[in-house]
Amino acid sequence: MKNLSNLSNLKEILSKYDFNFTKSLGQNFIINPDVCPMMADACVNLDSKKTGILEIGPGIGTLTECLATKFDKIISVEIDKKLIPILTENLLEFNNIEIINEDILKLDLNKIIEEKFCGFDNITVCANLPYYITSDIIMYLLENNFSFNRIVIMIQKEVAERICAEPGSRICGAITLAVRYFGKPKILFNVNKSSFLPAPKVDSTVIEININKTNSEKILDKKMFFRLIRAGFNQRRKNLANSLSQILSISKSDIINILEKNNINSNYRAENLKFEDWANLSNDIYKLRSN
Ligand code: SAM
């Protein structure tokens, strides 16, 4: 191991390759030696014989080398071609890492999973995500039915708190419900902004999302569920009867009947509803539309 989180090692590598950080790619590299081992530990699945890790944005390979000592195979996808020679040199001693120079959102991930993780009984995503596309990447990973068992990611603290908030609490948003459709999110630990070079303006939090079908199986029509939560939270200050009838073009009396049937106060706002309330509402609106 090259101990890549060590600040003087990192600075030496960056100067050797004349590397300058690209702010627009969310490049903040870890310099706190405790963080990567803790993230790698969070990916351990004791029931699994063969674990494959998909890493997004390896940077100079600080988290990658930790993952490579613990798991059978690591596929790391890095968009910045300037980092590829650095990663190749830094990770030379490992034969279980493959680097792909691509934008994670443009890669044919199904093909990669099929080709690289054939025979693996557990595939986990692990990443210190770039802030500028955190939500896009999370929704992309969840919505496309890739065969991941778990996602362990470091993201901006406020976003982590929103994702992991209990539906029905003030800080929840559409993403709280969207993530819960696909699995169970949980906050693991916080990481201070001083743990990165360059230091970002905000603190980070590592969360896990365990993928399961418990919630999605309660919902008749996925499209309607997502339309509904977007509609509800787009106008989060309005009461539900008004915002839903307007955005979904359903008469206010039909919406009020459905709310009453499900014991939901029509003056409630989106932030007052539990997951089960959203599931029942979307199922009843779907049935109304199908008649
Ligand atoms: N994993 C490293 C660490 O923790 O030190 C770097 C993390 S840094 C926050 C985010 C990394 O994601 C950068 O290396 C950046 O170049 C890469 N990145 C940004 N956008 C990306 C994308 N669309 N696809 C793949 N990698 C991306």
Short mmCIF file of C-alpha atoms and ligand atoms in Angstrom, two decimals:
data_model
loop_
_atom_site.label_atom_id
_atom_site.label_comp_id
_atom_site.label_asym_id
_atom_site.label_seq_id
_atom_site.Cartn_x
_atom_site.Cartn_y
_atom_site.Cartn_z
CA MET A 1 0.00 0.00 0.00
CA LYS A 2 1.24 3.46 -0.85
CA ASN A 3 -0.49 5.27 2.02
CA LEU A 4 -2.09 7.70 -0.41
CA SER A 5 -4.05 9.61 2.23
CA ASN A 6 -0.78 10.93 3.66
CA LEU A 7 -0.64 14.63 2.76
CA SER A 8 3.04 14.75 1.81
CA ASN A 9 2.70 11.57 -0.32
CA LEU A 10 -0.32 13.09 -2.06
CA LYS A 11 1.41 16.42 -2.71
CA GLU A 12 4.49 14.61 -4.07
CA ILE A 13 2.34 12.57 -6.49
CA LEU A 14 0.39 15.64 -7.65
CA SER A 15 3.56 17.61 -8.31
CA LYS A 16 5.28 14.68 -10.07
CA TYR A 17 2.38 14.53 -12.54
CA ASP A 18 1.84 18.29 -12.58
CA PHE A 19 -1.79 17.62 -11.63
CA ASN A 20 -4.16 20.51 -10.95
CA PHE A 21 -7.56 19.90 -9.35
CA THR A 22 -10.57 20.41 -11.61
CA LYS A 23 -13.21 22.05 -9.42
CA SER A 24 -16.03 21.33 -11.89
CA LEU A 25 -15.38 17.58 -11.48
CA GLY A 26 -15.79 17.77 -7.70
CA GLN A 27 -12.19 16.79 -7.04
CA ASN A 28 -11.59 16.78 -3.27
CA PHE A 29 -9.20 13.99 -2.33
CA ILE A 30 -9.12 12.27 1.07
CA ILE A 31 -6.22 13.10 3.38
CA ASN A 32 -7.63 11.63 6.60
CA PRO A 33 -6.17 8.11 7.05
CA ASP A 34 -9.18 6.87 9.07
CA VAL A 35 -11.84 7.45 6.43
CA CYS A 36 -11.04 4.88 3.70
CA PRO A 37 -10.58 1.87 6.05
CA MET A 38 -13.92 2.75 7.66
CA MET A 39 -15.64 2.95 4.26
CA ALA A 40 -14.11 -0.36 3.19
CA ASP A 41 -15.25 -1.99 6.46
CA ALA A 42 -18.78 -0.72 5.77
CA CYS A 43 -18.79 -2.68 2.49
CA VAL A 44 -18.10 -6.04 4.19
CA ASN A 45 -20.93 -8.51 3.82
CA LEU A 46 -20.36 -11.49 6.08
CA ASP A 47 -22.83 -13.66 4.12
CA SER A 48 -20.97 -13.20 0.87
CA LYS A 49 -18.24 -15.47 -0.49
CA LYS A 50 -17.24 -13.31 -3.43
CA THR A 51 -17.64 -9.53 -3.30
CA GLY A 52 -17.13 -7.19 -6.23
CA ILE A 53 -16.87 -3.43 -5.75
CA LEU A 54 -17.79 -0.75 -8.26
CA GLU A 55 -15.97 2.43 -7.31
CA ILE A 56 -16.96 5.77 -8.83
CA GLY A 57 -14.30 8.48 -9.06
CA PRO A 58 -11.14 6.88 -7.60
CA GLY A 59 -9.11 10.12 -7.82
CA ILE A 60 -5.49 9.04 -7.15
CA GLY A 61 -6.65 5.69 -5.72
CA THR A 62 -6.76 6.36 -1.96
CA LEU A 63 -10.02 4.49 -1.32
CA THR A 64 -9.28 2.03 -4.14
CA GLU A 65 -6.15 0.61 -2.47
CA CYS A 66 -8.06 0.05 0.78
CA LEU A 67 -10.86 -1.73 -1.08
CA ALA A 68 -8.37 -3.88 -3.01
CA THR A 69 -6.90 -5.33 0.20
CA LYS A 70 -10.34 -6.48 1.36
CA PHE A 71 -12.38 -7.51 -1.68
CA ASP A 72 -12.04 -9.87 -4.64
CA LYS A 73 -12.42 -7.42 -7.50
CA ILE A 74 -12.59 -3.64 -7.85
CA ILE A 75 -13.80 -1.84 -10.98
CA SER A 76 -13.06 1.89 -10.67
CA VAL A 77 -14.61 4.37 -13.08
CA GLU A 78 -12.82 7.71 -13.37
CA ILE A 79 -13.86 10.48 -15.78
CA ASP A 80 -10.61 12.50 -15.68
CA LYS A 81 -8.05 11.10 -18.10
CA LYS A 82 -5.23 12.99 -16.34
CA LEU A 83 -5.73 10.68 -13.36
CA ILE A 84 -5.34 7.43 -15.30
CA PRO A 85 -1.48 7.32 -15.39
CA ILE A 86 -1.43 8.30 -11.70
CA LEU A 87 -3.87 5.52 -10.80
CA THR A 88 -1.95 3.02 -12.91
CA GLU A 89 1.30 3.78 -11.08
CA ASN A 90 -0.23 4.02 -7.60
CA LEU A 91 -2.15 0.75 -7.87
CA LEU A 92 0.54 -1.27 -9.69
CA GLU A 93 0.92 -3.85 -6.89
CA PHE A 94 -2.74 -4.97 -7.11
CA ASN A 95 -3.99 -7.42 -9.73
CA ASN A 96 -7.66 -7.22 -8.68
CA ILE A 97 -8.29 -3.62 -9.79
CA GLU A 98 -9.46 -2.48 -13.21
CA ILE A 99 -9.64 1.21 -14.09
CA ILE A 100 -12.14 2.46 -16.66
CA ASN A 101 -11.73 6.00 -18.00
CA GLU A 102 -15.39 7.03 -18.50
CA ASP A 103 -18.22 9.15 -17.21
CA ILE A 104 -20.18 6.83 -14.87
CA LEU A 105 -23.45 8.19 -16.28
CA LYS A 106 -22.47 7.29 -19.86
CA LEU A 107 -21.05 3.84 -19.23
CA ASP A 108 -22.99 0.70 -20.21
CA LEU A 109 -23.10 -0.52 -16.60
CA ASN A 110 -25.19 -3.62 -17.29
CA LYS A 111 -22.51 -4.81 -19.71
CA ILE A 112 -19.73 -4.04 -17.21
CA ILE A 113 -21.53 -5.91 -14.41
CA GLU A 114 -22.21 -8.89 -16.66
CA GLU A 115 -18.64 -9.05 -17.95
CA LYS A 116 -16.65 -8.17 -14.84
CA PHE A 117 -18.76 -9.47 -11.97
CA CYS A 118 -20.02 -12.75 -13.43
CA GLY A 119 -20.18 -15.34 -10.59
CA PHE A 120 -20.02 -12.74 -7.79
CA ASP A 121 -22.72 -13.14 -5.14
CA ASN A 122 -22.42 -9.60 -3.81
CA ILE A 123 -21.81 -6.37 -5.73
CA THR A 124 -21.42 -3.16 -3.74
CA VAL A 125 -20.96 0.40 -4.98
CA CYS A 126 -18.42 2.36 -2.93
CA ALA A 127 -17.51 5.97 -3.63
CA ASN A 128 -16.58 9.38 -2.39
CA LEU A 129 -18.99 11.02 -4.81
CA PRO A 130 -18.36 14.33 -6.54
CA TYR A 131 -20.83 16.83 -5.05
CA TYR A 132 -21.91 18.32 -8.38
CA ILE A 133 -23.81 15.20 -9.50
CA THR A 134 -24.52 13.34 -6.25
CA SER A 135 -28.29 13.04 -6.70
CA ASP A 136 -28.01 12.20 -10.42
CA ILE A 137 -25.58 9.36 -9.68
CA ILE A 138 -27.64 8.00 -6.77
CA MET A 139 -30.85 7.96 -8.81
CA TYR A 140 -29.04 6.50 -11.83
CA LEU A 141 -27.65 3.65 -9.69
CA LEU A 142 -31.03 2.94 -8.11
CA GLU A 143 -33.43 3.39 -11.02
CA ASN A 144 -31.75 1.12 -13.55
CA ASN A 145 -32.21 -2.20 -11.72
CA PHE A 146 -28.49 -2.97 -11.70
CA SER A 147 -27.78 -6.00 -9.53
CA PHE A 148 -26.16 -4.13 -6.61
CA ASN A 149 -26.79 -5.34 -3.08
CA ARG A 150 -25.53 -2.25 -1.31
CA ILE A 151 -24.33 1.30 -1.92
CA VAL A 152 -21.80 2.89 0.47
CA ILE A 153 -21.18 6.52 -0.44
CA MET A 154 -19.71 9.69 0.98
CA ILE A 155 -21.84 12.71 0.13
CA GLN A 156 -22.51 16.23 1.38
CA LYS A 157 -23.77 16.08 5.00
CA GLU A 158 -27.01 17.99 4.33
CA VAL A 159 -27.89 15.72 1.39
CA ALA A 160 -27.16 12.64 3.53
CA GLU A 161 -29.47 13.94 6.25
CA ARG A 162 -32.24 14.57 3.74
CA ILE A 163 -31.89 11.13 2.15
CA CYS A 164 -31.86 9.34 5.50
CA ALA A 165 -34.60 11.46 7.12
CA GLU A 166 -37.74 9.67 8.26
CA PRO A 167 -40.56 10.36 5.74
CA GLY A 168 -43.00 12.59 7.60
CA SER A 169 -40.28 14.81 9.07
CA ARG A 170 -39.48 18.41 8.08
CA ILE A 171 -36.17 17.80 6.29
CA CYS A 172 -37.43 15.07 3.99
CA GLY A 173 -37.76 15.75 0.26
CA ALA A 174 -38.65 13.84 -2.91
CA ILE A 175 -35.24 12.11 -2.76
CA THR A 176 -36.05 10.72 0.73
CA LEU A 177 -39.03 8.85 -0.69
CA ALA A 178 -37.34 8.00 -4.00
CA VAL A 179 -34.41 6.28 -2.24
CA ARG A 180 -36.77 4.43 0.10
CA TYR A 181 -38.61 3.00 -2.90
CA PHE A 182 -35.41 1.07 -3.72
CA GLY A 183 -33.97 0.27 -0.29
CA LYS A 184 -33.12 1.31 3.23
CA PRO A 185 -30.73 4.25 3.75
CA LYS A 186 -28.73 4.75 6.93
CA ILE A 187 -26.18 7.29 8.15
CA LEU A 188 -22.87 5.62 9.04
CA PHE A 189 -20.48 8.41 10.07
CA ASN A 190 -19.61 12.07 9.49
CA VAL A 191 -16.39 13.33 7.90
CA ASN A 192 -15.10 16.83 8.60
CA LYS A 193 -14.26 19.07 5.62
CA SER A 194 -10.64 19.24 6.85
CA SER A 195 -10.31 15.57 5.77
CA PHE A 196 -9.92 16.60 2.10
CA LEU A 197 -7.52 18.39 -0.20
CA PRO A 198 -8.65 20.90 -1.28
CA ALA A 199 -11.07 21.32 1.66
CA PRO A 200 -14.66 21.75 0.43
CA LYS A 201 -16.97 24.33 2.04
CA VAL A 202 -19.19 21.69 3.66
CA ASP A 203 -18.81 18.57 5.80
CA SER A 204 -19.52 15.10 4.45
CA THR A 205 -21.32 12.00 5.67
CA VAL A 206 -20.95 8.35 4.69
CA ILE A 207 -24.27 6.57 4.19
CA GLU A 208 -25.28 3.08 3.14
CA ILE A 209 -28.29 2.07 1.10
CA ASN A 210 -29.25 -1.58 1.37
CA ILE A 211 -31.17 -2.44 -1.78
CA ASN A 212 -34.38 -4.42 -1.30
CA LYS A 213 -37.88 -4.73 -2.76
CA THR A 214 -39.79 -4.32 0.53
CA ASN A 215 -41.23 -0.92 -0.39
CA SER A 216 -41.42 -1.16 -4.18
CA GLU A 217 -43.62 -4.25 -3.86
CA LYS A 218 -46.27 -2.14 -2.13
CA ILE A 219 -46.66 0.11 -5.17
CA LEU A 220 -48.82 -0.72 -8.19
CA ASP A 221 -47.30 1.76 -10.62
CA LYS A 222 -43.75 3.08 -10.24
CA LYS A 223 -44.29 5.97 -12.67
CA MET A 224 -47.32 7.22 -10.75
CA PHE A 225 -45.46 6.99 -7.42
CA PHE A 226 -42.55 9.09 -8.75
CA ARG A 227 -44.90 11.62 -10.41
CA LEU A 228 -46.77 11.95 -7.17
CA ILE A 229 -43.77 12.56 -4.89
CA ARG A 230 -42.33 15.07 -7.38
CA ALA A 231 -45.67 16.87 -7.57
CA GLY A 232 -46.02 16.91 -3.78
CA PHE A 233 -42.53 18.23 -3.05
CA ASN A 234 -42.37 20.66 -6.00
CA GLN A 235 -44.95 22.72 -4.16
CA ARG A 236 -44.06 21.70 -0.63
CA ARG A 237 -45.56 24.84 0.97
CA LYS A 238 -49.01 24.12 -0.51
CA ASN A 239 -51.45 21.68 1.07
CA LEU A 240 -51.70 18.35 -0.72
CA ALA A 241 -55.28 18.66 -1.93
CA ASN A 242 -54.38 21.81 -3.88
CA SER A 243 -50.94 20.85 -5.17
CA LEU A 244 -51.91 17.32 -6.29
CA SER A 245 -55.17 18.25 -8.00
CA GLN A 246 -53.41 21.04 -9.90
CA ILE A 247 -50.30 19.15 -10.98
CA LEU A 248 -51.94 15.77 -11.67
CA SER A 249 -55.05 17.37 -13.28
CA ILE A 250 -57.45 15.47 -11.01
CA SER A 251 -60.52 17.17 -9.56
CA LYS A 252 -60.05 18.46 -6.03
CA SER A 253 -63.03 16.42 -4.80
CA ASP A 254 -61.49 13.16 -6.13
CA ILE A 255 -58.19 13.99 -4.39
CA ILE A 256 -60.00 14.85 -1.14
CA ASN A 257 -61.92 11.53 -1.31
CA ILE A 258 -58.68 9.59 -1.77
CA LEU A 259 -56.97 11.49 1.05
CA GLU A 260 -59.94 10.87 3.38
CA LYS A 261 -60.11 7.17 2.45
CA ASN A 262 -56.46 6.88 3.53
CA ASN A 263 -56.94 8.91 6.73
CA ILE A 264 -54.74 11.74 5.45
CA ASN A 265 -55.72 15.28 6.48
CA SER A 266 -56.26 17.29 3.26
CA ASN A 267 -54.44 20.24 4.82
CA TYR A 268 -51.28 18.18 5.19
CA ARG A 269 -48.20 19.08 3.18
CA ALA A 270 -45.85 16.65 1.42
CA GLU A 271 -43.45 16.65 4.39
CA ASN A 272 -46.16 15.28 6.72
CA LEU A 273 -46.67 11.98 4.86
CA LYS A 274 -45.08 8.59 5.69
CA PHE A 275 -43.93 6.19 2.96
CA GLU A 276 -47.11 4.09 3.40
CA ASP A 277 -49.25 7.21 2.84
CA TRP A 278 -47.49 7.94 -0.47
CA ALA A 279 -47.83 4.28 -1.49
CA ASN A 280 -51.59 4.24 -0.74
CA LEU A 281 -52.16 7.58 -2.47
CA SER A 282 -50.29 6.58 -5.59
CA ASN A 283 -52.13 3.23 -5.76
CA ASP A 284 -55.54 4.89 -5.43
CA ILE A 285 -54.76 7.62 -7.96
CA TYR A 286 -53.48 4.94 -10.33
CA LYS A 287 -56.72 2.95 -9.91
CA LEU A 288 -58.81 6.10 -10.46
CA ARG A 289 -56.90 6.84 -13.66
CA SER A 290 -57.22 3.24 -14.91
CA ASN A 291 -61.04 3.23 -14.58
N1 SAM B 1 -12.02 8.75 -4.42
C1 SAM B 1 -11.11 9.86 -4.35
C2 SAM B 1 -10.88 10.25 -2.90
O1 SAM B 1 -11.77 9.94 -2.10
O2 SAM B 1 -9.85 10.83 -2.59
C3 SAM B 1 -11.61 11.06 -5.14
C4 SAM B 1 -13.00 11.54 -4.78
S1 SAM B 1 -13.43 13.08 -5.54
C5 SAM B 1 -14.62 13.67 -4.38
C6 SAM B 1 -14.52 12.64 -6.89
C7 SAM B 1 -13.86 11.90 -8.05
O3 SAM B 1 -14.87 11.61 -9.02
C8 SAM B 1 -12.79 12.70 -8.80
O4 SAM B 1 -11.68 11.88 -9.02
C9 SAM B 1 -13.46 13.08 -10.12
O5 SAM B 1 -12.56 13.24 -11.19
C10 SAM B 1 -14.39 11.87 -10.33
N2 SAM B 1 -15.58 12.14 -11.17
C11 SAM B 1 -16.28 13.30 -11.27
N3 SAM B 1 -17.33 13.13 -12.10
C12 SAM B 1 -17.31 11.84 -12.51
C13 SAM B 1 -18.13 11.07 -13.40
N4 SAM B 1 -19.20 11.60 -14.01
N5 SAM B 1 -17.81 9.78 -13.64
C14 SAM B 1 -16.72 9.22 -13.02
N6 SAM B 1 -15.89 9.91 -12.19
C15 SAM B 1 -16.19 11.19 -11.92
#
